[in-house]
Structures are given as C-alpha cells and as structure tokens.
Coordinates of C-alpha atoms in Angstrom, one line a residue:
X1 CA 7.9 4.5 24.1
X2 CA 7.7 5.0 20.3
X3 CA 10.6 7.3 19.0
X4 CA 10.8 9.8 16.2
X5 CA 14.0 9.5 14.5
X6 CA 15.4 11.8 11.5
X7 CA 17.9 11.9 9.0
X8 CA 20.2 12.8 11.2
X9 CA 19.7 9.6 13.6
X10 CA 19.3 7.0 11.0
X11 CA 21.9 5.0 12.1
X12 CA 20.1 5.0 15.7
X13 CA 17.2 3.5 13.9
X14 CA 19.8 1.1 12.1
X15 CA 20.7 0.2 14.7
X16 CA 17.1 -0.8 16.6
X17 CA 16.5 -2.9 13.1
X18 CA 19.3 -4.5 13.2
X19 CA 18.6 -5.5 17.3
X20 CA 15.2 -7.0 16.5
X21 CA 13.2 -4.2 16.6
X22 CA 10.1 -2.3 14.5
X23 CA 10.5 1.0 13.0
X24 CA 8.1 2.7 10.7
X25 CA 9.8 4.4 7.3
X26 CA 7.9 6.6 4.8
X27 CA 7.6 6.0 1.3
X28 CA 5.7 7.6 -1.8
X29 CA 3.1 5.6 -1.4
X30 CA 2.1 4.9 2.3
X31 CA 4.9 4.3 5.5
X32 CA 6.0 1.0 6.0
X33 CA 6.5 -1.2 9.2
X34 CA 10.1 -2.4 8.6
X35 CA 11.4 -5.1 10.3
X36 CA 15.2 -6.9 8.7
X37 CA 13.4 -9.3 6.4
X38 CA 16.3 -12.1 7.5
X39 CA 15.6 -12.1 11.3
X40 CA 12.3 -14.7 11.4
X41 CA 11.9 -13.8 15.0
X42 CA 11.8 -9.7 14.1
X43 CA 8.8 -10.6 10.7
X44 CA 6.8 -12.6 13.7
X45 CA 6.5 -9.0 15.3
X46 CA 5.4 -7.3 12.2
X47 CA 2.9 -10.0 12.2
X48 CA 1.9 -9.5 15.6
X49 CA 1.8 -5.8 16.1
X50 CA -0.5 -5.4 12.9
X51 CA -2.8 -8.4 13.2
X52 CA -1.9 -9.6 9.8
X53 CA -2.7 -13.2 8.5
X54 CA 0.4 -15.3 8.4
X55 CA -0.2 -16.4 4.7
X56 CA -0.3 -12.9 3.7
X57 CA 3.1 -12.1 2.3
X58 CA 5.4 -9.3 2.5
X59 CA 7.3 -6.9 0.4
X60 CA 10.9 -6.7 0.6
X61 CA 12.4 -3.3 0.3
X62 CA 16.0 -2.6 -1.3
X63 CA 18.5 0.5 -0.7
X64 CA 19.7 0.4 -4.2
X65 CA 18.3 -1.1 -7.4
X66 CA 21.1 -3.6 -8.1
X67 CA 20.4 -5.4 -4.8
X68 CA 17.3 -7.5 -6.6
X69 CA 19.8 -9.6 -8.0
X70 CA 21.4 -10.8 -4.8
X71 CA 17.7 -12.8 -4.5
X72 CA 16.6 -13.4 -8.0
X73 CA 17.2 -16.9 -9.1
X74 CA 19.6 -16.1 -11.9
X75 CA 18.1 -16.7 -15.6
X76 CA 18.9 -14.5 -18.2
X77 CA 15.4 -13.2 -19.6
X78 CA 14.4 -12.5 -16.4
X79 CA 17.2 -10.3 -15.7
X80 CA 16.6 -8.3 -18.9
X81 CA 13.3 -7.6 -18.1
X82 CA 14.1 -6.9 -14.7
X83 CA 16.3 -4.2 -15.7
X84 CA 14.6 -3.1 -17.9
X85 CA 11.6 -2.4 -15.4
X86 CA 14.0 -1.1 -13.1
X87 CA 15.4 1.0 -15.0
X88 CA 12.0 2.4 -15.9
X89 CA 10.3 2.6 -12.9
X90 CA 12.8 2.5 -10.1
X91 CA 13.5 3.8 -7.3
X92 CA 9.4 3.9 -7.3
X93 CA 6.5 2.5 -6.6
X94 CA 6.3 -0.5 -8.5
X95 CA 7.0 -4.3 -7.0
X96 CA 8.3 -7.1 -8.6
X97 CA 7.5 -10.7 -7.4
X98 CA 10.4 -13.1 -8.4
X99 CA 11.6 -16.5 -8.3
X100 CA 13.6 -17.1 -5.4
X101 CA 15.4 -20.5 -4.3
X102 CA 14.1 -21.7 -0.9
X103 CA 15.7 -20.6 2.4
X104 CA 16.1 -17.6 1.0
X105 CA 14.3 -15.5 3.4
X106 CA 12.1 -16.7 5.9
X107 CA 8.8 -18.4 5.5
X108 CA 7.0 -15.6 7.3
X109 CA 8.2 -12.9 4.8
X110 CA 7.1 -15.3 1.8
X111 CA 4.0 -17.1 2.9
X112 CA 5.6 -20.2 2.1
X113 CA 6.2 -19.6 -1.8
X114 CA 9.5 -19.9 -4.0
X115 CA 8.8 -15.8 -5.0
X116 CA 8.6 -12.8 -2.9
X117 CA 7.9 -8.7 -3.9
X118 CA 10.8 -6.7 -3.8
X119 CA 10.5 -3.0 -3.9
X120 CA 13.5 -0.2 -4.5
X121 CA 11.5 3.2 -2.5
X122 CA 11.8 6.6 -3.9
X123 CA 12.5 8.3 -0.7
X124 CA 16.1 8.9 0.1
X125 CA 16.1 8.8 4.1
X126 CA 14.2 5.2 4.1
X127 CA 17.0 4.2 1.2
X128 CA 19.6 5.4 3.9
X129 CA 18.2 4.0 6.2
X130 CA 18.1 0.5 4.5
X131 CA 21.5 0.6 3.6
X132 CA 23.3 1.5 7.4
X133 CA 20.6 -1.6 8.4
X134 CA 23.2 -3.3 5.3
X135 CA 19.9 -5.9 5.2
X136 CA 16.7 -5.6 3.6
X137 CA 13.3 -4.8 5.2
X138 CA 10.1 -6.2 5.0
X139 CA 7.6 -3.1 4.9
X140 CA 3.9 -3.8 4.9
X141 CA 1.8 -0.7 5.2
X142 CA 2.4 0.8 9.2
X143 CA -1.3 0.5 9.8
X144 CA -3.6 -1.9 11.8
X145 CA -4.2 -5.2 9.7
X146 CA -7.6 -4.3 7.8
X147 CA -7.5 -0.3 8.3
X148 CA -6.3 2.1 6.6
X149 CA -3.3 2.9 5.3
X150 CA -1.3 5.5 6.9
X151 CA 0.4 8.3 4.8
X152 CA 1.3 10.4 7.6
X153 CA 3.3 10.5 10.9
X154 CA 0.4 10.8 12.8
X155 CA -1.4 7.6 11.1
X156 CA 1.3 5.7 12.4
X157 CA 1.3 7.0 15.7
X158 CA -2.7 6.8 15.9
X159 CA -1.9 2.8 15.3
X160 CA 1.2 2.1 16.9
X161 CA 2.4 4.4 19.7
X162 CA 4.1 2.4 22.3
X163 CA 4.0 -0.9 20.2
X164 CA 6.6 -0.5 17.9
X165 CA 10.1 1.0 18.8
X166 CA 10.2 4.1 16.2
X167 CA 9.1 6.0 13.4
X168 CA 11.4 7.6 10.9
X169 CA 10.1 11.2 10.2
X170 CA 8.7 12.2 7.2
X171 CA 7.1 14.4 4.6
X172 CA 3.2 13.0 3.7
X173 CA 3.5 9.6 1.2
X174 CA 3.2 11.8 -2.5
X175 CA 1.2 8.9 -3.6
X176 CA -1.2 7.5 -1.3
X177 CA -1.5 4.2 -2.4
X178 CA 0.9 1.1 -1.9
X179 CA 3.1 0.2 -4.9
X180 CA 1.8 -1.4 -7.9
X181 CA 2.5 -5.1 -7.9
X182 CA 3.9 -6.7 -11.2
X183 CA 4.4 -11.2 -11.2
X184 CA 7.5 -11.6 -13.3
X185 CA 8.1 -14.8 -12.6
X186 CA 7.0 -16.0 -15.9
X187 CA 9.0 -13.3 -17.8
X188 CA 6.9 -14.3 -21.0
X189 CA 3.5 -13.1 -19.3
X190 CA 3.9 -10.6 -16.9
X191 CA 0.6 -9.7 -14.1
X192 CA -0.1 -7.1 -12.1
X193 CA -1.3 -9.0 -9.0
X194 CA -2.1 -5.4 -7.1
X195 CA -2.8 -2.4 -9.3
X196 CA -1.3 0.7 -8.0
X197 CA 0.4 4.3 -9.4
X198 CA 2.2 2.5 -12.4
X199 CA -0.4 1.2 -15.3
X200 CA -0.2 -1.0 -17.5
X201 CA -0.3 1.7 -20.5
X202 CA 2.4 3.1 -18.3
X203 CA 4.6 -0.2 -18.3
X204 CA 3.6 -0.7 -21.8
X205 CA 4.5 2.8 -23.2
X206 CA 8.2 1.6 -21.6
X207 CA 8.5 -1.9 -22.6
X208 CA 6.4 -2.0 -26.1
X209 CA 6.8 -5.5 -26.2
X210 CA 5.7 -6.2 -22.9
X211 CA 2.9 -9.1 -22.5
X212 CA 1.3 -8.3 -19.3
X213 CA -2.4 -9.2 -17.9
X214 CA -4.1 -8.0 -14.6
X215 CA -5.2 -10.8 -12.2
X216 CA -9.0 -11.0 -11.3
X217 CA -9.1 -11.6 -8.1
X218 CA -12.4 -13.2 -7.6
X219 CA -10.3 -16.1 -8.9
X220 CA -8.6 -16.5 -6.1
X221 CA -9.9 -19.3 -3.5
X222 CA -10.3 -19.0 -0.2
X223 CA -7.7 -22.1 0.2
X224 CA -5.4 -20.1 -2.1
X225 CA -1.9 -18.5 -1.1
X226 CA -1.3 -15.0 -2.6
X227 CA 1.7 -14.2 -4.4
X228 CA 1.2 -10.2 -3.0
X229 CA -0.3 -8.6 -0.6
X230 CA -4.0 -7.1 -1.1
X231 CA -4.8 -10.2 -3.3
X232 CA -6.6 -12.0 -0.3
X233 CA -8.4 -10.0 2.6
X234 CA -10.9 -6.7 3.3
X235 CA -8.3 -4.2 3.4
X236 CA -8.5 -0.4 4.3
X237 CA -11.5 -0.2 6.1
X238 CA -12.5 2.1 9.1
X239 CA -15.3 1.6 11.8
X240 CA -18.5 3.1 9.9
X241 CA -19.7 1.4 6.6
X242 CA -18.2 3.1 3.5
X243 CA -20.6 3.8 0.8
X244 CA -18.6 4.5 -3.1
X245 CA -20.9 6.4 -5.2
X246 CA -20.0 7.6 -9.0
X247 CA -20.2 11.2 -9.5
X248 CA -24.2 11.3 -11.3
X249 CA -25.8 9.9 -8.2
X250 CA -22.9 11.6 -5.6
X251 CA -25.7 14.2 -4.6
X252 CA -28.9 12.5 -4.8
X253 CA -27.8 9.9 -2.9
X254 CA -26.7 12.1 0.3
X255 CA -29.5 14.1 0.3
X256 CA -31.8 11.1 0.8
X257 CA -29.6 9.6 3.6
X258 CA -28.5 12.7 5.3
X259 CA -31.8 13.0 7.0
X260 CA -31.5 9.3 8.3
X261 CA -28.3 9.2 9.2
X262 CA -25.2 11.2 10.0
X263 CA -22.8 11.3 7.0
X264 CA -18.9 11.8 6.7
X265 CA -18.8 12.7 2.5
X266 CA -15.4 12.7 1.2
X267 CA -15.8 14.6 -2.5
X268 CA -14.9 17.8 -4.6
X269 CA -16.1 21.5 -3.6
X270 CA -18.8 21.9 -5.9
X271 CA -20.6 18.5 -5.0
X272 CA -20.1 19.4 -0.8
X273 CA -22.1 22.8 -1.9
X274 CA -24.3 21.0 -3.7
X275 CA -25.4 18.9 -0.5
X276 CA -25.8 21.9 1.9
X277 CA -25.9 21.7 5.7
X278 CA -25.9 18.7 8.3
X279 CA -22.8 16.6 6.6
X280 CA -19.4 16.2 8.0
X281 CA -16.8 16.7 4.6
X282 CA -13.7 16.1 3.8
X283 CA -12.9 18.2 0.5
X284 CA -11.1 16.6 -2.4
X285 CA -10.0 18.0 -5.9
X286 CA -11.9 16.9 -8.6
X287 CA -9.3 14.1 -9.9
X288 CA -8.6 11.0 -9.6
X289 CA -4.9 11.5 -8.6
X290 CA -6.1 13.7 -5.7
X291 CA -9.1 11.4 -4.5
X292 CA -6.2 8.8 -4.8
X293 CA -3.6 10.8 -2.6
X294 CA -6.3 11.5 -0.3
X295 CA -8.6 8.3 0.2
X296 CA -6.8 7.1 3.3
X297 CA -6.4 10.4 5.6
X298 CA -10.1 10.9 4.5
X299 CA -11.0 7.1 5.8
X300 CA -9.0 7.7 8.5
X301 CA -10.3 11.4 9.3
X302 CA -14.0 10.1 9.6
X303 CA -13.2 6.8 11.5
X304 CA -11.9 9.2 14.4
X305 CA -15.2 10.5 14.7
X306 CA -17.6 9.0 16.9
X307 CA -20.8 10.7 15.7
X308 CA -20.7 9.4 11.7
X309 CA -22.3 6.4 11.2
X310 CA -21.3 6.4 7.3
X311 CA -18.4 6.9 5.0
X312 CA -19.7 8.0 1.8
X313 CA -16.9 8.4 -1.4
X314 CA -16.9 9.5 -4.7
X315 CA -15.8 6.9 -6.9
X316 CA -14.8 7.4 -10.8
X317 CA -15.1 6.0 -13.6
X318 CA -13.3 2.3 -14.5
X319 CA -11.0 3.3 -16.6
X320 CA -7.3 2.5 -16.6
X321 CA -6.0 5.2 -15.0
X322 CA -8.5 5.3 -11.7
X323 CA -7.7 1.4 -11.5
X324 CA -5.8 1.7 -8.4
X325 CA -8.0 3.9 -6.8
X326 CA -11.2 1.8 -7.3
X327 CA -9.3 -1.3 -6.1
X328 CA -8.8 0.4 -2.9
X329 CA -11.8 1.9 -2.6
X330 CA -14.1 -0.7 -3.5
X331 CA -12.0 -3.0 -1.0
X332 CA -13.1 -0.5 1.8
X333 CA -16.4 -0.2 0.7
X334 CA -19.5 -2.3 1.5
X335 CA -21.6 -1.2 -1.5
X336 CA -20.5 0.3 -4.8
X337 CA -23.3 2.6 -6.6
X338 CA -23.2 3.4 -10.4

C-alpha cells in the first residue's frame, strides 16, 4: 500500500528513506521519486519502478544550500560562482552539475560520470523532510519513464499506487516544469544542459559577467552519456500522438481534423470558441507561464481518455522566455506546426 504522509509525519517518511524505501516529495516544479542517493540498492528501485534507462542520471536534492559543498570537488572559482548562483537562485528550481571525485555517490545516481546535478527545492516540507533523512535524495520526476510529468498527488498516485511505499502530500508543483539545468563544471563557460523556469537573461541579469551557452542537443550521440537528465530520451509523452501548433494555424488546423478524428485541444478560451463543437478541451490562459504550468495535467488529462485519438497543443513563439516550454513540448510531440 502507498501512504500519504504530511508535515506532521515527516519523520515516518524519514524514516521509510532511510530503510530502503521510495517516497514521492513535491517540489515547484514537478514531485520527485526520492530514494537516499547513498544506498545503491534503494537508486536501483527508482530505476525499476519508473522504467528509466540506467545511463540516464539523476538529480540530487539538498535540505539546505550549504550542503553542495560537502560534494563539490573543492576549487576556488567554482565555489564563487557556485554561491553566487545559489545565492541567486536558491532554494529553487535551478540545477547545478559539478565536479565530483569518484565514489562519491553511486554509479547509478551518476551514470558513471565524475559530475552529478544537485538541486536545493523551494518547498519547505520536502526540505524537512530531507534533512530528518540527514542524507540526500535522488528525485527524478514521480512519473512513469517517458510520461508525463506529474505535478499533482493524484499523478503520482495514477503511476505508482502500490509500487512505491508513500507520497508526501502536497500543494500542485507552482511551476510545472523540472528545474533548469546549468553545467558548471567548467566555471569559465557555463551550459544549460536542460532549459527550464530560470533563463539565461535571468542568470545573466544576476551574474553580468556570466559566460553561459545552451547545449543543442541534436549533438548528442546515441553512444553518448548525458551529463542531465532530458538530454537523451522521448520524454513526457502520453498514449495518443501530440500535435504542437503555433497560434496562426491553432484553428485552422482543428477544424480540418476534427471531422477525421477525435481531438483533445489543450489552448486559451477564445481559440476553444473559435473551434466550436465535437472537441474535447482543456482551457489554458493565454501565456506562456500558464501553458507551462499546465502542459502536463493537460497531457495527462487527455491520455486518461480512451476516445481521443490526438493531443493537439498550442505552442508559442521561440523566444527566450517560452524556451522551456517548447523543450517540453516539442519532446512530447510528434509533429511541430509553424
């Protein structure tokens, strides 16, 4: 049986982390599936439950900002920019992958690379509850390997009820998306390996001298080991085909398909109206930041139902503030119209 535990009965879901076991935790940007990233045998699970490929790596997550010096391989520009991004940006949903010695944590948690991601959460029970674990936790997204993310409860129990041995309650994720991920290995030339919430005007406007680049990932080989997660694989995708289409051809195309086929269409009021009856919608505010907080339970809301055949999504514009919604989208998606 899969338990709900809440602040009050963190230190029962401590103590199920610290015996070995799974428990979900929310963040601001989608819950986690925590496992105590020390304890090889717990990370095999995390691989297990969710299907994930074993060279995928995973994200460490920290109770309290200070604790990414217990793994960083001490050198003193890194540290400066370190804090420095820390202080910025943290607790929040930024990553940073950084150079760790080997042995550090296991193989599983790193996919066999001398970095790994480590995160410091903005939500105060999930920071509690890492720090009565007095280890830190791996925390991929608590979803089924290729799925959606979750950003509710309920997501998690759709995926893992009776697989996993609890789920620490929570408010929706404010976010939506996982955490922007930010390679400061090198601290001279900073990447974003994953975009997410924090851009780079954003880490820019905080460190003006900041040199920092975002990875393409068609660059990446099939052979190749990713330094983050959502580098490498189809991510985010439900049963039906998912369609992204920019807003000038939003209408048109559903009202040549609707006839053909029956349509989930995940998009602002005035463009549902526009398409009239025989659709299944999910409404969405007209902005980024709400299509963002919104793509998965829409994904997620459509792949429970049987009768749609096809996902179709607004998509914006590519500019540097949508970033992190078109890489999640277009990951989902099969075909991308503008």
């Amino acid at each position: 049986m899969t338990e709900l535990f809440t602040a009050e009965t963190i230190d029962q879901a401590a103590d199920r982390l610290q015996n070995g076991e799974l428990i979900a935790f929310p963040t601001e940007t989608v819950f986690g599936l925590g496992a105590v990233a020390e304890n090889e045998a717990a990370v095999a699970k995390v691989f297990q439950v969710k299907g994930r490929p074993s060279d995928n790596p995973l994200i460490v997550h920290i109770g309290q900002a200070e604790d990414i010096f217990n793994y960083a391989i001490p050198n003193e520009e890194s540290e400066a920019l370190i804090k420095k991004l820390s202080n910025a940006f943290w607790p929040g949903p930024l990553t940073m992958v950084i150079p760790i010695t080997e042995g550090t944590f296991p193989k599983n948690v790193t996919g066999g690379l001398n970095s790994v991601g480590i995160r410091f959460p903005d939500n105060e029970d999930t920071q509690a509850l890492i720090r009565a674990v007095g280890k830190p936790l791996v925390g991929p997204s608590a979803n089924l390997s290729g799925k959606p993310s979750p950003t509710t409860v309920d997501h998690v129990f759709h995926d893992f009820s009776g697989k996993i041995a609890g789920i620490l309650a929570s408010q929706p994720s404010r976010i939506g998306v996982e955490s922007t991920v930010l390679d400061v290995t090198n601290p001279n030339q900073v990447q974003i390996l994953r975009p997410g919430y924090i851009t780079e005007e954003m880490l820019k406007a905080a460190i003006p001298d900041l040199s920092v680049s975002t990875v393409s990932l068609t660059d990446l080989e099939s052979a190749d080991r990713p330094k983050s997660p959502g580098m490498k694989y189809r991510h985010y995708s439900p049963r039906q085909e998912v369609i992204a289409v920019a807003p000038n051809q939003l209408t048109d195309y559903v009202l040549t398909h609707k006839e053909h086929k029956q349509l989930g269409v995940m998009a602002p009021k005035n463009y549902l109206q526009a398409m009239g009856s025989g659709i299944a919608s999910y409404e969405i505010e007209d902005s980024v930041e709400d299509a963002m907080h919104n793509l998965y339970a829409g994904l997620r809301y459509f792949d429970d139902q049987e009768a749609i055949d096809e996902i179709v999504v607004i998509i914006y514009p590519d500019i540097e503030g949508n970033k992190a919604y078109r890489n999640r989208l277009t990951k989902a998606a099969s075909q991308v119209i503008e």
